[in-house]
mmCIF file with all atom_site columns, C-alpha atoms in Angstrom:
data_model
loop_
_atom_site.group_PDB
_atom_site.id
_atom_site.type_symbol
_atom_site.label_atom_id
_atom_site.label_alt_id
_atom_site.label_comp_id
_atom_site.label_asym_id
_atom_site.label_entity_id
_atom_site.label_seq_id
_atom_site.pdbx_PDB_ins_code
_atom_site.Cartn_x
_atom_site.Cartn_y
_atom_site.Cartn_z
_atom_site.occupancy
_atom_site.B_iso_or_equiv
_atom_site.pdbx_formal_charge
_atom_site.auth_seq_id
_atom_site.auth_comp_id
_atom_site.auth_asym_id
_atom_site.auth_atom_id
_atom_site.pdbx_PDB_model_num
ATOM 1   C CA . UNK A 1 1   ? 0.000   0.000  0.000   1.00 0.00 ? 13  UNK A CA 1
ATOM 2   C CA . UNK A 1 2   ? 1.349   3.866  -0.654  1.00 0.00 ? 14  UNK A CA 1
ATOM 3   C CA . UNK A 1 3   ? 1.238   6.733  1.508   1.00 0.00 ? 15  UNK A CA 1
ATOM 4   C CA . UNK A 1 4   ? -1.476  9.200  0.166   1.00 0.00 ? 16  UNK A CA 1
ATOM 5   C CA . UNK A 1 5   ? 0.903   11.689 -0.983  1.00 0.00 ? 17  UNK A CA 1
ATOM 6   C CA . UNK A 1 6   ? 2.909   8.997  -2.725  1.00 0.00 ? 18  UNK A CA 1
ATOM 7   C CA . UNK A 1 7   ? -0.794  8.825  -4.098  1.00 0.00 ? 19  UNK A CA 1
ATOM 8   C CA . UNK A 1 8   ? -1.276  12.463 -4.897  1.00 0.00 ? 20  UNK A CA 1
ATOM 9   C CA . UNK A 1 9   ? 2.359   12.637 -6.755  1.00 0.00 ? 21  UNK A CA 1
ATOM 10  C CA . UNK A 1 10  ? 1.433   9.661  -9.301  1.00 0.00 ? 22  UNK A CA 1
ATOM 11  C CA . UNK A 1 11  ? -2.049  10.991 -10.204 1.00 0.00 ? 23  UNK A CA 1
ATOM 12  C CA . UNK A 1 12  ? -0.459  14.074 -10.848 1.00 0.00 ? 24  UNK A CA 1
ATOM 13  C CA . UNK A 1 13  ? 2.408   13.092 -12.936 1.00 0.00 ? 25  UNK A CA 1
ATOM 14  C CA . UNK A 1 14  ? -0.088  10.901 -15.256 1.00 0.00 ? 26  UNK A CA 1
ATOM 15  C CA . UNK A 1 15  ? -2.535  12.893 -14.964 1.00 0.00 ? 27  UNK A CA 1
ATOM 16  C CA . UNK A 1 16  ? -2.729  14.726 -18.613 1.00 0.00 ? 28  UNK A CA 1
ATOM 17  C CA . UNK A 1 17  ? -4.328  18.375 -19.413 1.00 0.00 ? 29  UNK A CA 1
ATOM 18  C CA . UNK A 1 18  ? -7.422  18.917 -21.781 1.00 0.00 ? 30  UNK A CA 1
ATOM 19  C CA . UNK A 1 19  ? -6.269  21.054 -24.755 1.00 0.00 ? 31  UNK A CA 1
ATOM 20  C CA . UNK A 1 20  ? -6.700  25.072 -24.335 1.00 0.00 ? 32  UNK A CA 1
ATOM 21  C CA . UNK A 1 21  ? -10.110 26.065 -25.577 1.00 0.00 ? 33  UNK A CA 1
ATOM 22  C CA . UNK A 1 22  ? -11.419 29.529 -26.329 1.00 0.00 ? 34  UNK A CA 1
ATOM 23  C CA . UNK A 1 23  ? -15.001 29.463 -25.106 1.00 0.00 ? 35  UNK A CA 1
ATOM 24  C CA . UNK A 1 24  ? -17.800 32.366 -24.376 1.00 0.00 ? 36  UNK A CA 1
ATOM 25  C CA . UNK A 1 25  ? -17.639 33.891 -21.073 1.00 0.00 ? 37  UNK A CA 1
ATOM 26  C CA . UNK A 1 26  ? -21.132 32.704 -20.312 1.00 0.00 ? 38  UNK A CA 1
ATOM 27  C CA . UNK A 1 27  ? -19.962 29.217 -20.883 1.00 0.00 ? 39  UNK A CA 1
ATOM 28  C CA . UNK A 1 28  ? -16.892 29.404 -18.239 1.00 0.00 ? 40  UNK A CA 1
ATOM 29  C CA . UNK A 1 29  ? -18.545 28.311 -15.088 1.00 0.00 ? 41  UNK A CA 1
ATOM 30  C CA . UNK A 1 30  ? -17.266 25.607 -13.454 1.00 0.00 ? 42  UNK A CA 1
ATOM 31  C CA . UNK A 1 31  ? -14.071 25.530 -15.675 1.00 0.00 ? 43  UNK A CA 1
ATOM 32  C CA . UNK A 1 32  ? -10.174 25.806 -14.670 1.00 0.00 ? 44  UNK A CA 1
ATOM 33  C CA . UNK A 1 33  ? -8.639  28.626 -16.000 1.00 0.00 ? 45  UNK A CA 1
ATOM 34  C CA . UNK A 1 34  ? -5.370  27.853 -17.771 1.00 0.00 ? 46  UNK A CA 1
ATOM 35  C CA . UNK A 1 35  ? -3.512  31.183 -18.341 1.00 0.00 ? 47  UNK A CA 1
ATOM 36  C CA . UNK A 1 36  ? -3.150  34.080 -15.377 1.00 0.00 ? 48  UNK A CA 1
ATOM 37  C CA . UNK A 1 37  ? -5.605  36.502 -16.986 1.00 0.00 ? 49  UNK A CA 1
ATOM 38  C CA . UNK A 1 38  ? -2.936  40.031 -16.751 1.00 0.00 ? 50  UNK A CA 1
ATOM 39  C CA . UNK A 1 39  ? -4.622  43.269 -16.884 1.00 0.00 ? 51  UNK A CA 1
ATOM 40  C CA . UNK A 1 40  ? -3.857  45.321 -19.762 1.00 0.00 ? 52  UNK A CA 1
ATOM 41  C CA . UNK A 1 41  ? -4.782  48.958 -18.109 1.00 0.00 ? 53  UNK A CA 1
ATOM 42  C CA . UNK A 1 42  ? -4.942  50.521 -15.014 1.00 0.00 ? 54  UNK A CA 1
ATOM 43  C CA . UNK A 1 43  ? -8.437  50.614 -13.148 1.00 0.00 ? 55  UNK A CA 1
ATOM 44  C CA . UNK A 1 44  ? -9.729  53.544 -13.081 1.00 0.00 ? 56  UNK A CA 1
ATOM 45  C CA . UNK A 1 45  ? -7.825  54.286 -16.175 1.00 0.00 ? 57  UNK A CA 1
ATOM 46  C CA . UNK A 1 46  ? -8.027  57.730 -14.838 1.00 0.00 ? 58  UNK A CA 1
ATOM 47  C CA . UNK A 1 47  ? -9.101  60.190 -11.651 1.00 0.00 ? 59  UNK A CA 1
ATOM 48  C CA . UNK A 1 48  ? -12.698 59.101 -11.544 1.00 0.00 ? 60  UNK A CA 1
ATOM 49  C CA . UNK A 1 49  ? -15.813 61.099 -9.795  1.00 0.00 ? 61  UNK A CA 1
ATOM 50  C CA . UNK A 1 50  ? -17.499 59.140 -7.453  1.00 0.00 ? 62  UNK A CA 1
ATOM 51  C CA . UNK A 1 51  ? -20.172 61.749 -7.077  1.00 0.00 ? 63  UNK A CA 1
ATOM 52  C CA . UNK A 1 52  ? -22.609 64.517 -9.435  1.00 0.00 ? 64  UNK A CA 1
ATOM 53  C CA . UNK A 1 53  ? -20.870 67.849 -7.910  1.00 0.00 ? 65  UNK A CA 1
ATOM 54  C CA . UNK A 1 54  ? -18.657 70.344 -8.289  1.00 0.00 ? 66  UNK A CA 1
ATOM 55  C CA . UNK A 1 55  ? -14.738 69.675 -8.433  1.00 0.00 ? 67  UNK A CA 1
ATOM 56  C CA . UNK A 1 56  ? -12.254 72.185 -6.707  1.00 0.00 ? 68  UNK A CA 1
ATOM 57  C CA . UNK A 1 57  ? -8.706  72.902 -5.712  1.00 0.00 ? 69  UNK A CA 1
ATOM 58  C CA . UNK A 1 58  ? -9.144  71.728 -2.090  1.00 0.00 ? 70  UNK A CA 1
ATOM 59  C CA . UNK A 1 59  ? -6.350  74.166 -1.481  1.00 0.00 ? 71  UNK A CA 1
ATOM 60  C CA . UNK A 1 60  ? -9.130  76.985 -2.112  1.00 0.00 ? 72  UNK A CA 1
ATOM 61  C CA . UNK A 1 61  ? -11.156 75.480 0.599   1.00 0.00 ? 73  UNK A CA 1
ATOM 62  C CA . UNK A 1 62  ? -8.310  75.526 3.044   1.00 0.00 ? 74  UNK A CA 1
ATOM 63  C CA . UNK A 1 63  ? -8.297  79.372 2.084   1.00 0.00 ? 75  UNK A CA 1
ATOM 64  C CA . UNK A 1 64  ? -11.586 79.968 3.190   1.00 0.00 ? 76  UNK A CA 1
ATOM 65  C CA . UNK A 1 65  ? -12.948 80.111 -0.140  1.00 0.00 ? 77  UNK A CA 1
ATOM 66  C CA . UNK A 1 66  ? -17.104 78.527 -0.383  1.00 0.00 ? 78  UNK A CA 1
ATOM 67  C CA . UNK A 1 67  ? -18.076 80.573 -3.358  1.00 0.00 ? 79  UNK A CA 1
ATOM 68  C CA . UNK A 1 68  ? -17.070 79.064 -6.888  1.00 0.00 ? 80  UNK A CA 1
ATOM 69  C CA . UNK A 1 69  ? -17.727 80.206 -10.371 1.00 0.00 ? 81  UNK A CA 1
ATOM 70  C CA . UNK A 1 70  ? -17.913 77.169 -12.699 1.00 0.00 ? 82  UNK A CA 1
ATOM 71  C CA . UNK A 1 71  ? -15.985 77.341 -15.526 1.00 0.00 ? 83  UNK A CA 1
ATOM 72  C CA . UNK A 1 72  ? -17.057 74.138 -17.190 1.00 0.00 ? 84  UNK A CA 1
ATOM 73  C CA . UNK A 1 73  ? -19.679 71.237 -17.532 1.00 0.00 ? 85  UNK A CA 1
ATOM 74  C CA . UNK A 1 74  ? -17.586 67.537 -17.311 1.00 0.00 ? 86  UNK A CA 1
ATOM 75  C CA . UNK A 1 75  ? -19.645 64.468 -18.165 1.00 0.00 ? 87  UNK A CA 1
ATOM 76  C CA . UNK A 1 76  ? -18.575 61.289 -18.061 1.00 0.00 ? 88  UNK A CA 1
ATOM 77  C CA . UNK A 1 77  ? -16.861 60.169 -21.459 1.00 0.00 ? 89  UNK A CA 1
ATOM 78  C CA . UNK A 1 78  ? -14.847 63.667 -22.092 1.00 0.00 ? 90  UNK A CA 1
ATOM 79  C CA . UNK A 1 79  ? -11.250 64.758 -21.807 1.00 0.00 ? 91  UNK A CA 1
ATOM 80  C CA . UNK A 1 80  ? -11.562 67.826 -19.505 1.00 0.00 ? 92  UNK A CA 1
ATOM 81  C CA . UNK A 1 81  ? -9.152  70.763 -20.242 1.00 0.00 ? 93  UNK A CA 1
ATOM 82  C CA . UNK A 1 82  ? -7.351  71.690 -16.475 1.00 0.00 ? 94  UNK A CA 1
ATOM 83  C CA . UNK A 1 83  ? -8.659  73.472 -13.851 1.00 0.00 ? 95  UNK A CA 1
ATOM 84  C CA . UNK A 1 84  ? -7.857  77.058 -15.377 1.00 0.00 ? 96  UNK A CA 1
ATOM 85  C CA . UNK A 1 85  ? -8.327  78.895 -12.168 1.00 0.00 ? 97  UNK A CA 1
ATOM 86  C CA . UNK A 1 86  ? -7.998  77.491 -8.648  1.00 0.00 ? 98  UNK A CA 1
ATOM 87  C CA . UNK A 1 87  ? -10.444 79.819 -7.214  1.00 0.00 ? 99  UNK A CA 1
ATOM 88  C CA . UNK A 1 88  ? -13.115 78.662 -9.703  1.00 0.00 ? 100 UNK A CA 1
ATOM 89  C CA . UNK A 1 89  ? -14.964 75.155 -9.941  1.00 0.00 ? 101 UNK A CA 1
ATOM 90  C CA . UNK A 1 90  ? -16.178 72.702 -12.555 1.00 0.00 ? 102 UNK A CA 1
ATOM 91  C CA . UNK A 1 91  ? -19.564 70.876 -12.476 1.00 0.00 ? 103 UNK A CA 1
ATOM 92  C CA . UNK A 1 92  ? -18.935 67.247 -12.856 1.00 0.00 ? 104 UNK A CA 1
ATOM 93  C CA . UNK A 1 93  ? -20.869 64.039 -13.375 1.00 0.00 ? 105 UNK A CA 1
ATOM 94  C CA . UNK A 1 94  ? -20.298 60.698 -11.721 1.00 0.00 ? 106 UNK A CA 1
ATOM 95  C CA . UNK A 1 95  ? -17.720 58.460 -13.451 1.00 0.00 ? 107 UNK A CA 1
ATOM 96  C CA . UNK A 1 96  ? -16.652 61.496 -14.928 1.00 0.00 ? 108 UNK A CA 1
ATOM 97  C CA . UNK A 1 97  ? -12.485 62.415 -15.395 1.00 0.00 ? 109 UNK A CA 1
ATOM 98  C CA . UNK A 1 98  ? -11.351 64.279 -13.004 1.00 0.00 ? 110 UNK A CA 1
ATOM 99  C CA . UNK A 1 99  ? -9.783  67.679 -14.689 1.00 0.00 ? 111 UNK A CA 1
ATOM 100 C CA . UNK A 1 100 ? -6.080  68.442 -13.715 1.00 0.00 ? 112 UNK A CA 1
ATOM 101 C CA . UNK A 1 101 ? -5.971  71.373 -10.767 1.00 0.00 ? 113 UNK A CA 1
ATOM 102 C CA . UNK A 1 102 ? -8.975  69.121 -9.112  1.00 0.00 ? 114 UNK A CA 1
ATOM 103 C CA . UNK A 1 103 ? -8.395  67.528 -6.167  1.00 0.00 ? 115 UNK A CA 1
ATOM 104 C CA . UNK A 1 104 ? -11.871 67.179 -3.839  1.00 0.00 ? 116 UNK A CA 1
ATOM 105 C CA . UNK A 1 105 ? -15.532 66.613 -5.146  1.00 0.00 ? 117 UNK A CA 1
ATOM 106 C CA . UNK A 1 106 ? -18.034 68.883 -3.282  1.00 0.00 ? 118 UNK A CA 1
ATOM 107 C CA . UNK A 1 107 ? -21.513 66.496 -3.619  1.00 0.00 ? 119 UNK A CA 1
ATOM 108 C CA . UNK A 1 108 ? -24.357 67.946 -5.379  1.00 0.00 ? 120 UNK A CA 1
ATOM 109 C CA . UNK A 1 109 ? -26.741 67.568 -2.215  1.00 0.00 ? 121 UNK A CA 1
ATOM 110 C CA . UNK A 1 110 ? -24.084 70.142 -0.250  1.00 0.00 ? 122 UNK A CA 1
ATOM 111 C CA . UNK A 1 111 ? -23.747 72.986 -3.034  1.00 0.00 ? 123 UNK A CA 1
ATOM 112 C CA . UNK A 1 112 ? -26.375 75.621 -4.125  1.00 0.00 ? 124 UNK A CA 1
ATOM 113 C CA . UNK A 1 113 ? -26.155 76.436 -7.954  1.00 0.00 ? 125 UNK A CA 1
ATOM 114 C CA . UNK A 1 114 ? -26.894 79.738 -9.434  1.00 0.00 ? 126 UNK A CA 1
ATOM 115 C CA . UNK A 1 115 ? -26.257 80.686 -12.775 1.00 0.00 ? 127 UNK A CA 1
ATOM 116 C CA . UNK A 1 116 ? -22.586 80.273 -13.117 1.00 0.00 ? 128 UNK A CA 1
ATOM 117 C CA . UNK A 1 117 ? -21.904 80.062 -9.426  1.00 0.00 ? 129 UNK A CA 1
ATOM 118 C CA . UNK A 1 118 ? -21.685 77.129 -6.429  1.00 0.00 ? 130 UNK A CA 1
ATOM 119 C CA . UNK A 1 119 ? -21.658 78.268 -3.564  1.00 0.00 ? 131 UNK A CA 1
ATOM 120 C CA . UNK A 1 120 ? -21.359 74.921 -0.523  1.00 0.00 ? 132 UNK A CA 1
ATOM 121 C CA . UNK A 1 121 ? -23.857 74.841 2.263   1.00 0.00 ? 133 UNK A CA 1
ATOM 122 C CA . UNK A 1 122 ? -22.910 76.379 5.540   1.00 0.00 ? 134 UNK A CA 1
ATOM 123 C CA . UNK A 1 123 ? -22.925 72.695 7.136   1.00 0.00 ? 135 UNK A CA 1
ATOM 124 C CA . UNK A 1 124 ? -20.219 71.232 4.251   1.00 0.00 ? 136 UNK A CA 1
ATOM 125 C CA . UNK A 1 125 ? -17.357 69.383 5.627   1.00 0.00 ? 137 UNK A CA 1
ATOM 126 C CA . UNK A 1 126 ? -14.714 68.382 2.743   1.00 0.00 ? 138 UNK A CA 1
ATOM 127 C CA . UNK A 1 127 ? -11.373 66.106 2.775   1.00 0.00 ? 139 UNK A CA 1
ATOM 128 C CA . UNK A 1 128 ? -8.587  66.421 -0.088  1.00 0.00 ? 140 UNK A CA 1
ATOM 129 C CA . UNK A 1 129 ? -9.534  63.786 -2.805  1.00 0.00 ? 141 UNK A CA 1
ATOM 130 C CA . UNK A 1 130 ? -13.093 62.827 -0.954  1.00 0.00 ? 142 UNK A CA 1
ATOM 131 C CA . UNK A 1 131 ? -14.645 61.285 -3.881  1.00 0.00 ? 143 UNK A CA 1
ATOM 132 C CA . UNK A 1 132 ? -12.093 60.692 -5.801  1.00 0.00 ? 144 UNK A CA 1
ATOM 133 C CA . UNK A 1 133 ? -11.433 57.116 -7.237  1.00 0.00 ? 145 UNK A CA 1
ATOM 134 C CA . UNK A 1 134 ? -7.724  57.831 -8.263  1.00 0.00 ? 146 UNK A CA 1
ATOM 135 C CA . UNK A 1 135 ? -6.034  56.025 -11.355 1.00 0.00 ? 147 UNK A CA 1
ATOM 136 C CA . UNK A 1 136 ? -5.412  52.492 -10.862 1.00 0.00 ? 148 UNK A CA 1
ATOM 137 C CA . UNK A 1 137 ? -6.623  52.393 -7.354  1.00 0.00 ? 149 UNK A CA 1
ATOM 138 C CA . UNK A 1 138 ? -8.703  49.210 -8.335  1.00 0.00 ? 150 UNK A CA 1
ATOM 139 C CA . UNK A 1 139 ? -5.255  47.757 -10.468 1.00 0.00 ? 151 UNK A CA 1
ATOM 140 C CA . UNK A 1 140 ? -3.020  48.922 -12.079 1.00 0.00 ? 152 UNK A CA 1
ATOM 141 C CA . UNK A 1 141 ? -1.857  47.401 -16.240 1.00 0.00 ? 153 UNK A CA 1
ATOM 142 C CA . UNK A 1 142 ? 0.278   44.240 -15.490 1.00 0.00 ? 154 UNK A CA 1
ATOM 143 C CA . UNK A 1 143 ? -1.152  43.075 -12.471 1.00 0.00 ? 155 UNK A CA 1
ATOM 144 C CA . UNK A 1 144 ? -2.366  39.539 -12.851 1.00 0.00 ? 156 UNK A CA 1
ATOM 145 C CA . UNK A 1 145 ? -6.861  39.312 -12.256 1.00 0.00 ? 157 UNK A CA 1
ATOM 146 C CA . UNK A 1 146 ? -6.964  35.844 -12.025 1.00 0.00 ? 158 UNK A CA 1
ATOM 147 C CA . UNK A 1 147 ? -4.475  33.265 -11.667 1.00 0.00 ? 159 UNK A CA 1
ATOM 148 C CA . UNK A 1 148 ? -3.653  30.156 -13.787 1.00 0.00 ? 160 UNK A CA 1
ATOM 149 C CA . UNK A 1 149 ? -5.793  27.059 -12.199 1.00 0.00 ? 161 UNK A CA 1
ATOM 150 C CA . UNK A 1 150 ? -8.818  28.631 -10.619 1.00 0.00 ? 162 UNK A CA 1
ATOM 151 C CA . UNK A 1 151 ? -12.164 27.515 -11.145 1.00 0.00 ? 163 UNK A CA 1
ATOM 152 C CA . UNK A 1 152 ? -14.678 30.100 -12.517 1.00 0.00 ? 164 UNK A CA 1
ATOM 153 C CA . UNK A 1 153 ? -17.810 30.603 -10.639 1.00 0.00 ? 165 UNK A CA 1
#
């Protein structure tokens, strides 16, 4: 009789692999992946809003500044231009890229809109880069998904 890791080894070692097959992702489940699956971008692939607001140089804030003129209109699927002005603010969407000079998302729910001008409620607390998702933060290009040998559920 042999030792059930002698056991283990043989099966193993004669044991032979099924040929790669390319198959719909809807007909995965259940099957052993045979190749690390390697991400080819970075996740965000940029500085995403988390939130419909207005975007601001958080160093403003820190200045005392609560009044914003809003230079710009950012939904999601456009290249903004950069913050011109770091007194001034930019209306943006969720999942929207986050323009360069921007570094804090004022919510929607916290800022009243007039015309041209956000102005944040008396009772807004803010944080540098509060909702923010920055480039990557969910992986970054090279980093492997899903390893070689698990089973897809």
């Amino acid at each position: 009789m042999i030792s059930p890791s002698e056991a283990h080894r043989l099966i193993l070692h004669n044991a032979k692999l099924f040929p790669i097959e390319l198959i719909p992702l809807q007909k995965a489940v259940g099957r052993v992946l045979r190749e690390n699956i390697i991400s080819d971008r970075d996740q965000p692939p940029f500085n995403k809003s988390l939130m419909d607001g207005i975007a601001i140089s958080f160093e403003s804030w820190q200045k005392g500044q609560r009044t914003f003129n809003v230079e710009a209109v950012i939904p999601p699927g456009i290249a903004p231009k950069p913050l011109k002005n770091p007194s001034q603010c930019v209306r943006i969407m969720t999942g929207a890229v986050i323009p360069k000079g921007c570094d804090c998302i004022i919510p929607i729910e916290q800022v009243h809109l007039e015309g041209d001008t956000a102005q944040s409620k008396d009772w807004t607390m803010i944080k540098k880069l509060q909702f923010i998702r920055l480039q990557g933060a969910d992986g970054k290009k090279g980093e492997i998904l899903l390893k070689s040998g698990c089973v897809l559920i």
